[in-house]
Coordinates of C-alpha atoms in Angstrom, one line a residue:
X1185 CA 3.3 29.7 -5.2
X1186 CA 6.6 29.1 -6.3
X1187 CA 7.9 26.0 -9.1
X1188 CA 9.6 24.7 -6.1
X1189 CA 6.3 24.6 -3.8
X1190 CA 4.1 23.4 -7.0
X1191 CA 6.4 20.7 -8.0
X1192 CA 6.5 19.6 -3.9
X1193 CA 2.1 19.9 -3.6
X1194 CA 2.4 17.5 -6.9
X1195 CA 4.3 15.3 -5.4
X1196 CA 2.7 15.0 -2.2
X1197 CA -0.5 14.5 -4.1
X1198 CA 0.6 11.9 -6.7
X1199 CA 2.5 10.3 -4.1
X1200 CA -0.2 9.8 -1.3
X1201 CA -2.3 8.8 -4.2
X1202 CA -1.0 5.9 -5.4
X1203 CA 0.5 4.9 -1.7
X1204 CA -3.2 4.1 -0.9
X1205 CA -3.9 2.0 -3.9
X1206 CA -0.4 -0.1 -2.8
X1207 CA -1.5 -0.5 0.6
X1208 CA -5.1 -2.0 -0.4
X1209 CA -2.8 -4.2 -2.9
X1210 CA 0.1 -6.0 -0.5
X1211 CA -2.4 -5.7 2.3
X1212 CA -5.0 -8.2 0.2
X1213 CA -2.8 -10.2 -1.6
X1214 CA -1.0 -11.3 1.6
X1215 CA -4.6 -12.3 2.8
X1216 CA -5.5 -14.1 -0.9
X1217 CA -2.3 -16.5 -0.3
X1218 CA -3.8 -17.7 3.2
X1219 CA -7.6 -17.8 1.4
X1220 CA -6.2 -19.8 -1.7
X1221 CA -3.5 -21.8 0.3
X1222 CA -6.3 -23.9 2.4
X1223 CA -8.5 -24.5 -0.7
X1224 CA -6.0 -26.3 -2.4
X1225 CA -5.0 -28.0 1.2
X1226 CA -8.6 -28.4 1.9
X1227 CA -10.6 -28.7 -1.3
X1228 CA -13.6 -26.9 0.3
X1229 CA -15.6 -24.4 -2.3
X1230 CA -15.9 -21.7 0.5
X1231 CA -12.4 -21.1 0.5
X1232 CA -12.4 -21.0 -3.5
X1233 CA -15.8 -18.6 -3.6
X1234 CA -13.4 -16.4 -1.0
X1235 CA -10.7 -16.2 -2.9
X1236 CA -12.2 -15.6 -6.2
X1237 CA -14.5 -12.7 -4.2
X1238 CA -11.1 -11.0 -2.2
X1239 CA -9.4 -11.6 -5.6
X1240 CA -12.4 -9.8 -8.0
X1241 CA -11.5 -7.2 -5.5
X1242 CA -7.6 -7.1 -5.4
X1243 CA -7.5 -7.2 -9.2
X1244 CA -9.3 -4.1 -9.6
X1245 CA -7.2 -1.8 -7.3
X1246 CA -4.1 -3.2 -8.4
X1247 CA -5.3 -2.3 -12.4
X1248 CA -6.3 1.3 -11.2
X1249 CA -2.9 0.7 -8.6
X1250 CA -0.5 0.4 -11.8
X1251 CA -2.3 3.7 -14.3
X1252 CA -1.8 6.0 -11.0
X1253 CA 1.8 4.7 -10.5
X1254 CA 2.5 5.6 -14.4
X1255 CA 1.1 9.6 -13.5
X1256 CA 3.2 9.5 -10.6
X1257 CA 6.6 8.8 -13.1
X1258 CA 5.4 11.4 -15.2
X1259 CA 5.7 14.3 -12.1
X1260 CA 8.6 12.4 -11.5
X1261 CA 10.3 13.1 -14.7
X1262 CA 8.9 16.3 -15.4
X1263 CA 9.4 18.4 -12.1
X1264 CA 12.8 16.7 -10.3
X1265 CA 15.4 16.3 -13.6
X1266 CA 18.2 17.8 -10.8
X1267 CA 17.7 14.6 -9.0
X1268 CA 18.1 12.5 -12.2
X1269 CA 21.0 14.7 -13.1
X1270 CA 22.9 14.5 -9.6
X1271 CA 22.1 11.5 -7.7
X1272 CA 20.8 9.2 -11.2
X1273 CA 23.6 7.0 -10.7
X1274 CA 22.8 5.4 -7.1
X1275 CA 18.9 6.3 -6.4
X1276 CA 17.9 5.0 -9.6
X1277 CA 19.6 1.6 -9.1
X1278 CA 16.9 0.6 -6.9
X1279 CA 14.1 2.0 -8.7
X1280 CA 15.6 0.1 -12.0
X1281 CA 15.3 -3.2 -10.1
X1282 CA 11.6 -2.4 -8.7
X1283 CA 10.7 -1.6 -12.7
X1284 CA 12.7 -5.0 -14.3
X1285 CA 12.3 -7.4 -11.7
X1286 CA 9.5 -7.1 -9.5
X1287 CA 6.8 -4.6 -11.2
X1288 CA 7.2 -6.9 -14.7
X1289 CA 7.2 -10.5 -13.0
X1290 CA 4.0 -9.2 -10.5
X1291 CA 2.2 -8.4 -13.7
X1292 CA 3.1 -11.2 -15.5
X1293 CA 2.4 -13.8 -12.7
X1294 CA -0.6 -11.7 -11.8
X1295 CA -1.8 -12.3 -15.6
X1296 CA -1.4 -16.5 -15.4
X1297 CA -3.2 -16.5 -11.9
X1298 CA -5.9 -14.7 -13.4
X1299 CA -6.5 -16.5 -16.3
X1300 CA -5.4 -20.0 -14.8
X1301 CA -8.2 -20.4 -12.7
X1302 CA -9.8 -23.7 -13.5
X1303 CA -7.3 -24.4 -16.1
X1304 CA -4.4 -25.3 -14.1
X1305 CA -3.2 -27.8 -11.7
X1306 CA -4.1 -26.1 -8.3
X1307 CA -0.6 -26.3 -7.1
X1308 CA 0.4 -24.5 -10.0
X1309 CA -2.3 -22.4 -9.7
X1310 CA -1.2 -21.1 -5.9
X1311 CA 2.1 -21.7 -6.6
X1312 CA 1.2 -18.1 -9.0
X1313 CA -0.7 -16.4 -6.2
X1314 CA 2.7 -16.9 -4.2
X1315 CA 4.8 -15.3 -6.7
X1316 CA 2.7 -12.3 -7.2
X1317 CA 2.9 -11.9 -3.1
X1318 CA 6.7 -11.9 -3.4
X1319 CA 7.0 -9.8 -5.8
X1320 CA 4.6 -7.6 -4.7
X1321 CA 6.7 -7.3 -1.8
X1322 CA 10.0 -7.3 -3.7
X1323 CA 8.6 -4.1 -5.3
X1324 CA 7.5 -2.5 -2.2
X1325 CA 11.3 -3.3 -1.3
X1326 CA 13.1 -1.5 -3.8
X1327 CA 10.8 1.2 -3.9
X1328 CA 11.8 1.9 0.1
X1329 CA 15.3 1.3 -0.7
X1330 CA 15.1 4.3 -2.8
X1331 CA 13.7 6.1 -0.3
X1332 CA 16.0 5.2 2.3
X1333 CA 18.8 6.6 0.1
X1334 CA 16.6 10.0 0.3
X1335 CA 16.1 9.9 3.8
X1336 CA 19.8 9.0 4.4
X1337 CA 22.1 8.9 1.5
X1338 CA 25.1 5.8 1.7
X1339 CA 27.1 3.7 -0.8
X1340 CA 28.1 6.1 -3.1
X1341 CA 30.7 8.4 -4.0
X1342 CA 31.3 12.0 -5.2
X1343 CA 32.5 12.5 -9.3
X1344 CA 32.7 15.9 -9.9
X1345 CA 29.6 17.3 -9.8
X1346 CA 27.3 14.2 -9.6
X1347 CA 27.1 10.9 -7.3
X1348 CA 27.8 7.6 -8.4
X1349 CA 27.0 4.1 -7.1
X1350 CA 29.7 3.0 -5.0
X1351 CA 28.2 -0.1 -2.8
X1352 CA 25.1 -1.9 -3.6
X1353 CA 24.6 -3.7 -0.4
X1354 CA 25.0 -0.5 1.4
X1355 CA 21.6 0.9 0.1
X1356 CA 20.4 -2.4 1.3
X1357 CA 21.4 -2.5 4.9
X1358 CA 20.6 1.4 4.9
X1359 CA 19.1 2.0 8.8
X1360 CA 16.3 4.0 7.5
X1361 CA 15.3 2.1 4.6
X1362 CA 15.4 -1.9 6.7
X1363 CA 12.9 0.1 9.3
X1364 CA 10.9 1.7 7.4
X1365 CA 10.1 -1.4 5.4
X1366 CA 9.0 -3.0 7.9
X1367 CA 6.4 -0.8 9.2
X1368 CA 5.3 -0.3 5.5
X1369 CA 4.5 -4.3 5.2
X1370 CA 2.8 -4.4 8.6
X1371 CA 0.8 -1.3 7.6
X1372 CA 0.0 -2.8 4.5
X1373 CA -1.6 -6.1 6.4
X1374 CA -3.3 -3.4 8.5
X1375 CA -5.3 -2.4 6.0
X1376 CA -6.3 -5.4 4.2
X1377 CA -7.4 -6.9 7.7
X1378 CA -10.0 -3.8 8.4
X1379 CA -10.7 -3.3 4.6
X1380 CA -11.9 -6.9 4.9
X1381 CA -13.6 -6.7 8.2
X1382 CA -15.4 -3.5 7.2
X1383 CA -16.9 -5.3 3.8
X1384 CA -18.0 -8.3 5.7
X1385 CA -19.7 -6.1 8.3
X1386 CA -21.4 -3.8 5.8
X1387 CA -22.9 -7.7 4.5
X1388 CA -23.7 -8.6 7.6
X1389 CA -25.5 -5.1 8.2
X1390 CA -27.5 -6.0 5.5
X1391 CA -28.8 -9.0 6.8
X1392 CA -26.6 -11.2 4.1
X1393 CA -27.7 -14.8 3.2
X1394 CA -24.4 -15.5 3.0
X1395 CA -23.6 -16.2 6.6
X1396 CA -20.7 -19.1 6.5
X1397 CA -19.2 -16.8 4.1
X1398 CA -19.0 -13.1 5.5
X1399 CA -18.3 -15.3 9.1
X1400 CA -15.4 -16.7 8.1
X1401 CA -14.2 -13.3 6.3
X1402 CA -14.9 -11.3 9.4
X1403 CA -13.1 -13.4 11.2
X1404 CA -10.0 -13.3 9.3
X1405 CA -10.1 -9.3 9.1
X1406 CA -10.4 -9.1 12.7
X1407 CA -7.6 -11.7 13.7
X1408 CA -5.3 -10.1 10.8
X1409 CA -6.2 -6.6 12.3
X1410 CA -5.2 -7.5 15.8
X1411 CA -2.3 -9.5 14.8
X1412 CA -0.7 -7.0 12.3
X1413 CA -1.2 -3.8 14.4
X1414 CA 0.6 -4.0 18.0
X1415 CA 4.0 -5.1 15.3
X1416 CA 3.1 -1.8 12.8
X1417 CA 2.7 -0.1 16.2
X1418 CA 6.5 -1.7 17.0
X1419 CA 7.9 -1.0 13.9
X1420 CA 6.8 2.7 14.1
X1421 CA 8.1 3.4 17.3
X1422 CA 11.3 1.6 16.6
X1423 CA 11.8 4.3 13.8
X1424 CA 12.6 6.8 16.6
X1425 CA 16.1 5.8 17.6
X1426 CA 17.0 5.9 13.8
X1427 CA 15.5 9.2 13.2
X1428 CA 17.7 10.8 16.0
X1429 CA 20.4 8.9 15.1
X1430 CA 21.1 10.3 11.1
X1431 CA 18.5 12.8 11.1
X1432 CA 18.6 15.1 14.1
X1433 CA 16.8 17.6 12.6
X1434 CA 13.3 15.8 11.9
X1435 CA 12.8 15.3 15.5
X1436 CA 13.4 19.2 16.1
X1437 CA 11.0 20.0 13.8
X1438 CA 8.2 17.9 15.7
X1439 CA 6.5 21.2 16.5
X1440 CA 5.5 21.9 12.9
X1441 CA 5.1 18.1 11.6
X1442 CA 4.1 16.7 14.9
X1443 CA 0.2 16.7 14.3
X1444 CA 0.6 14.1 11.5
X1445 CA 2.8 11.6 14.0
X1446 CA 0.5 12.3 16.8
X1447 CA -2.9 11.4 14.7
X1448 CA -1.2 8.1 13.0
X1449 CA -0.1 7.0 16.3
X1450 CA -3.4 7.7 17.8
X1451 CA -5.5 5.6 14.8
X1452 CA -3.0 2.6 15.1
X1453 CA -3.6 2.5 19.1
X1454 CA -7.6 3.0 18.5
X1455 CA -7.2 -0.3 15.5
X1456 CA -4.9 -1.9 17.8
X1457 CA -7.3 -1.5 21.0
X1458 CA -10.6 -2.0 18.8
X1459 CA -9.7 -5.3 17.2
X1460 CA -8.7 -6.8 20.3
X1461 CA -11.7 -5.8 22.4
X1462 CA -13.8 -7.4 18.9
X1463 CA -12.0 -10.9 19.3
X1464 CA -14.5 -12.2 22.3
X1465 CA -17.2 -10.9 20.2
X1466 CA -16.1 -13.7 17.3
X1467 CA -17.0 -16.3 19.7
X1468 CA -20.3 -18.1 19.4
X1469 CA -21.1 -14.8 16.6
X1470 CA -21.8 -12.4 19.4
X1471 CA -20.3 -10.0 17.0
X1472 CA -22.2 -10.2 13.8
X1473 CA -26.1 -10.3 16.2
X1474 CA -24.9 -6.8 17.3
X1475 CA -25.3 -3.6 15.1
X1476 CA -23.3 -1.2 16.8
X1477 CA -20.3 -2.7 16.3
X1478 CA -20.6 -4.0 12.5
X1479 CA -21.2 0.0 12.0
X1480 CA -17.8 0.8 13.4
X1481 CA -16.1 -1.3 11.4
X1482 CA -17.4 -0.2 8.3
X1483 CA -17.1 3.5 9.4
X1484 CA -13.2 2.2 10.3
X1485 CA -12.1 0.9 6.6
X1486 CA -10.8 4.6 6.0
X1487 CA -9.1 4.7 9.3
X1488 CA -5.6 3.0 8.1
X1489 CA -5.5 4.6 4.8
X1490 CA -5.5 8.2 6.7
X1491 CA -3.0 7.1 9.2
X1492 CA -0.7 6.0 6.2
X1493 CA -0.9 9.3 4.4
X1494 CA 0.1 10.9 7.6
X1495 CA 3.0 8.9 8.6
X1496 CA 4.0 9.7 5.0
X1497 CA 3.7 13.2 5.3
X1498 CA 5.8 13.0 8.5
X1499 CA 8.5 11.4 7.1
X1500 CA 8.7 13.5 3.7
X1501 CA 8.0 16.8 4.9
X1502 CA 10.4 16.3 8.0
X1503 CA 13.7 16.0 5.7
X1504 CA 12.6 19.3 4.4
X1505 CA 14.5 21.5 3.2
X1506 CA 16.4 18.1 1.9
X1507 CA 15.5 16.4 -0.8
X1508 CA 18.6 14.1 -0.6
X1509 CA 19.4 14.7 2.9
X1510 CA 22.5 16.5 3.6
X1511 CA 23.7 16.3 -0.2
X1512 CA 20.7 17.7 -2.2
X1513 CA 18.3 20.4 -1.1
X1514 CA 14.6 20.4 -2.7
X1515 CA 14.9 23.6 -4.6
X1516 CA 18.0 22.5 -6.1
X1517 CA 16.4 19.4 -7.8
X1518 CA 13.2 20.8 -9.0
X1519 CA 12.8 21.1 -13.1
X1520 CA 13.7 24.2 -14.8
X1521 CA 10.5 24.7 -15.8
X1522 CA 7.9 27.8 -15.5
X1523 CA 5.9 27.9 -12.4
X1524 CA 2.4 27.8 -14.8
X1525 CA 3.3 25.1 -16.4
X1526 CA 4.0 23.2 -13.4
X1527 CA 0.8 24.5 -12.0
X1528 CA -0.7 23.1 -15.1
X1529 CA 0.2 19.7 -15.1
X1530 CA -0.7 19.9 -11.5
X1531 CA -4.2 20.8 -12.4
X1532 CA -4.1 17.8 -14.9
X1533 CA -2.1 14.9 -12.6
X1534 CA -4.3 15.6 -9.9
X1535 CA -7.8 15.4 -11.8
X1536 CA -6.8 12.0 -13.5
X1537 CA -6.0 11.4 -10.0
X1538 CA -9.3 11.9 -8.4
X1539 CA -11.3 10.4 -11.7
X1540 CA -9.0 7.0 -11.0
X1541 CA -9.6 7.0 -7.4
X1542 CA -13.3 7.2 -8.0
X1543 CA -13.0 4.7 -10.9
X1544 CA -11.5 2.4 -8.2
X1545 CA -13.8 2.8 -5.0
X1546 CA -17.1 2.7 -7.8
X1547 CA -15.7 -0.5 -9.3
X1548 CA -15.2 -2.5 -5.8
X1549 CA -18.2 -0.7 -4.5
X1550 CA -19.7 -2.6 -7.5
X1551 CA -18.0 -5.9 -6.7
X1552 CA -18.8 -5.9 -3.0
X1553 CA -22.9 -5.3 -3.4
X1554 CA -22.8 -7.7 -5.7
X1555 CA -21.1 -10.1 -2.9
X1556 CA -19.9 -13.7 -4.1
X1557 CA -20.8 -15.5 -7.0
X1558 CA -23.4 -18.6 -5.9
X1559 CA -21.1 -20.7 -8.1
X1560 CA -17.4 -20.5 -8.9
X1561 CA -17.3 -18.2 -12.1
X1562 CA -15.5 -19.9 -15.4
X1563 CA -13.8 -16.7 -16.2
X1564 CA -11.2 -14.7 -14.5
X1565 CA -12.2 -12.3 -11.5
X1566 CA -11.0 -8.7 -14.1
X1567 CA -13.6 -10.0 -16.8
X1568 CA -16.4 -10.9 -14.6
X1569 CA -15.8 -7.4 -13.0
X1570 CA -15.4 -5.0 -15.7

């Protein structure tokens, strides 16, 4: 294989990577705000043991989340310096923002939510929850606008041999990024609504004395399932239009990239029609007295993850042979670097890569046998985990 096809498998496979652990992440915190939101309202302990449970859970992937987005820099820097070189100026504007604003203020907010529990007011306390969602989601933001500038490059200007930032608020109001965002946030809901319906079926499979609890967490994944779906379904087809709009030639590639599209869309309509069909079955607990269906789900907590992956791969691979469309082409960009030692530090990325991603489905494995704690735990959910 050439540099240029290395340097492109790398990037597929760090990429994809870490997209999954982000997914998990938005998809859970977004459910940890509604879990932590009624038991300050409320006061109840179930909604406390929930949220300290969902949150053991959410703090792990988003630990193993942040060491696989620092490989996937490294590829970054190493293999595409003619993308630094020519388009610096405007694509890493957004990328800047993602780093300083909303990557540094999710940690640090993360960190005081984590160790505030008990020792805070509990306004304060989910006041913290809510600013780790936002700027979660601010990060997820920038990280698309940057994208969006790949996908279809706006708001800068040509200086010699090099582009330079010309509008701002043009790589906001890009077409491709504003759509693409969207589907990305639903998708992200997606998954935390089966993740969480597939846990609390696997309990309920095992005949869990925890009943009030794993009933009222079902019920959530289900309800955030069927919600969040028919939009990501939206949002995905609403794509389309843009696509042929400002790039023509992704749509007459379908032949070669059309598999991916075709199994993504088939997964969302399968979620879409499964969760809804499930709803009745909430009523009265129909659901959790029947085994077939508690299997499903737990067979289905992949399902969303492997849908994401391939509407990834349909949008990357379809700009191909552009890495900045129209103004940059892949083999242009890549590092001027020897094909072995590309090859290498694939062989290296992509091992740490699959010793995280075990680390990460061992460690919530861990947490979710082990279920809830009987009592709320004094110390934060990362100690008692790890």
């Amino acid at each position: 294989m050439s540099a240029s096809d290395l340097a492109r498998l790398q990037f597929a496979l760090t990429t994809s990577f870490h997209f999954l652990f982000v997914l998990l992440t938005l998809g859970l915190v977004t459910l940890l705000v509604i879990m932590q939101t009624r038991f300050t309202i409320t006061g109840a302990p179930v909604h406390e043991r929930m949220t300290r449970f969902w949150g053991r859970i959410y703090v792990i992937n988003y630990a193993l989340g942040i060491v696989t987005g620092i490989v996937m820099e490294f590829q970054f820097g190493l293999n595409w310096s003619g993308l630094a070189t020519y388009a610096g100026d405007v694509f890493g504007a957004p990328l800047a923002m993602e780093t300083l604003i909303a990557f540094f203020l999710e940690s640090t907010f993360l960190g005081l939510w984590i160790f505030g529990w008990g020792k805070l007011n509990r306004w304060v306390h989910l006041s913290l929850l809510y600013l780790t969602a936002l700027t979660a989601f601010a990060s997820a933001f920038w990280i698309m606008a940057a994208n969006g500038f790949l996908q279809h490059p706006v708001g800068y200007r040509i200086d010699g041999n090099v582009l330079r930032l010309d509008d701002f608020s043009a790589l906001l109001s890009n077409p491709t990024f504003t759509s693409a965002l969207t589907h990305v946030i639903f998708a992200s809901i997606t998954v935390g609504g089966v993740f969480m319906t597939g846990v609390s079926a696997y309990h309920f499979i095992r005949r869990t004395p925890e009943v009030d609890f794993f009933r009222r967490s079902l019920r959530m994944g289900v309800v955030t399932t069927a919600l969040a779906t028919p939009s990501l379904i939206g949002a995905g087809f609403a794509q389309f239009p843009v696509i042929a709009q400002y790039q023509p030639d992704k749509t007459e590639a379908a032949p070669w990239i059309g598999a991916p599209l075709g199994f993504m869309i088939i997964i969302g309509m399968t979620l879409t029609m499964v969760s809804w069909l499930t709803l009745p079955l909430l009523i009265k607990d129909a659901v959790i007295r029947m085994r077939f269906p508690l299997y499903l789900m737990v067979i289905g907590i992949p399902l969303p993850f492997v849908a994401a992956i391939f509407g990834w791969m349909f949008r990357e691979i379809g700009r191909q042979p552009w890495l900045i469309y129209g103004l940059l082409r892949t083999e242009d960009a890549v590092s001027h670097v020897d094909a072995s030692q590309i090859l290498l530090s694939l062989i290296v990325f992509t091992s740490l890569f699959v010793v995280l991603a075990v680390t990460d489905w061992a460690l919530i494995a861990r947490a979710v046998r082990r279920g809830p704690d009987v009592a709320p735990a004094p110390v934060s959910p990362l100690v008692v985990t790890l």
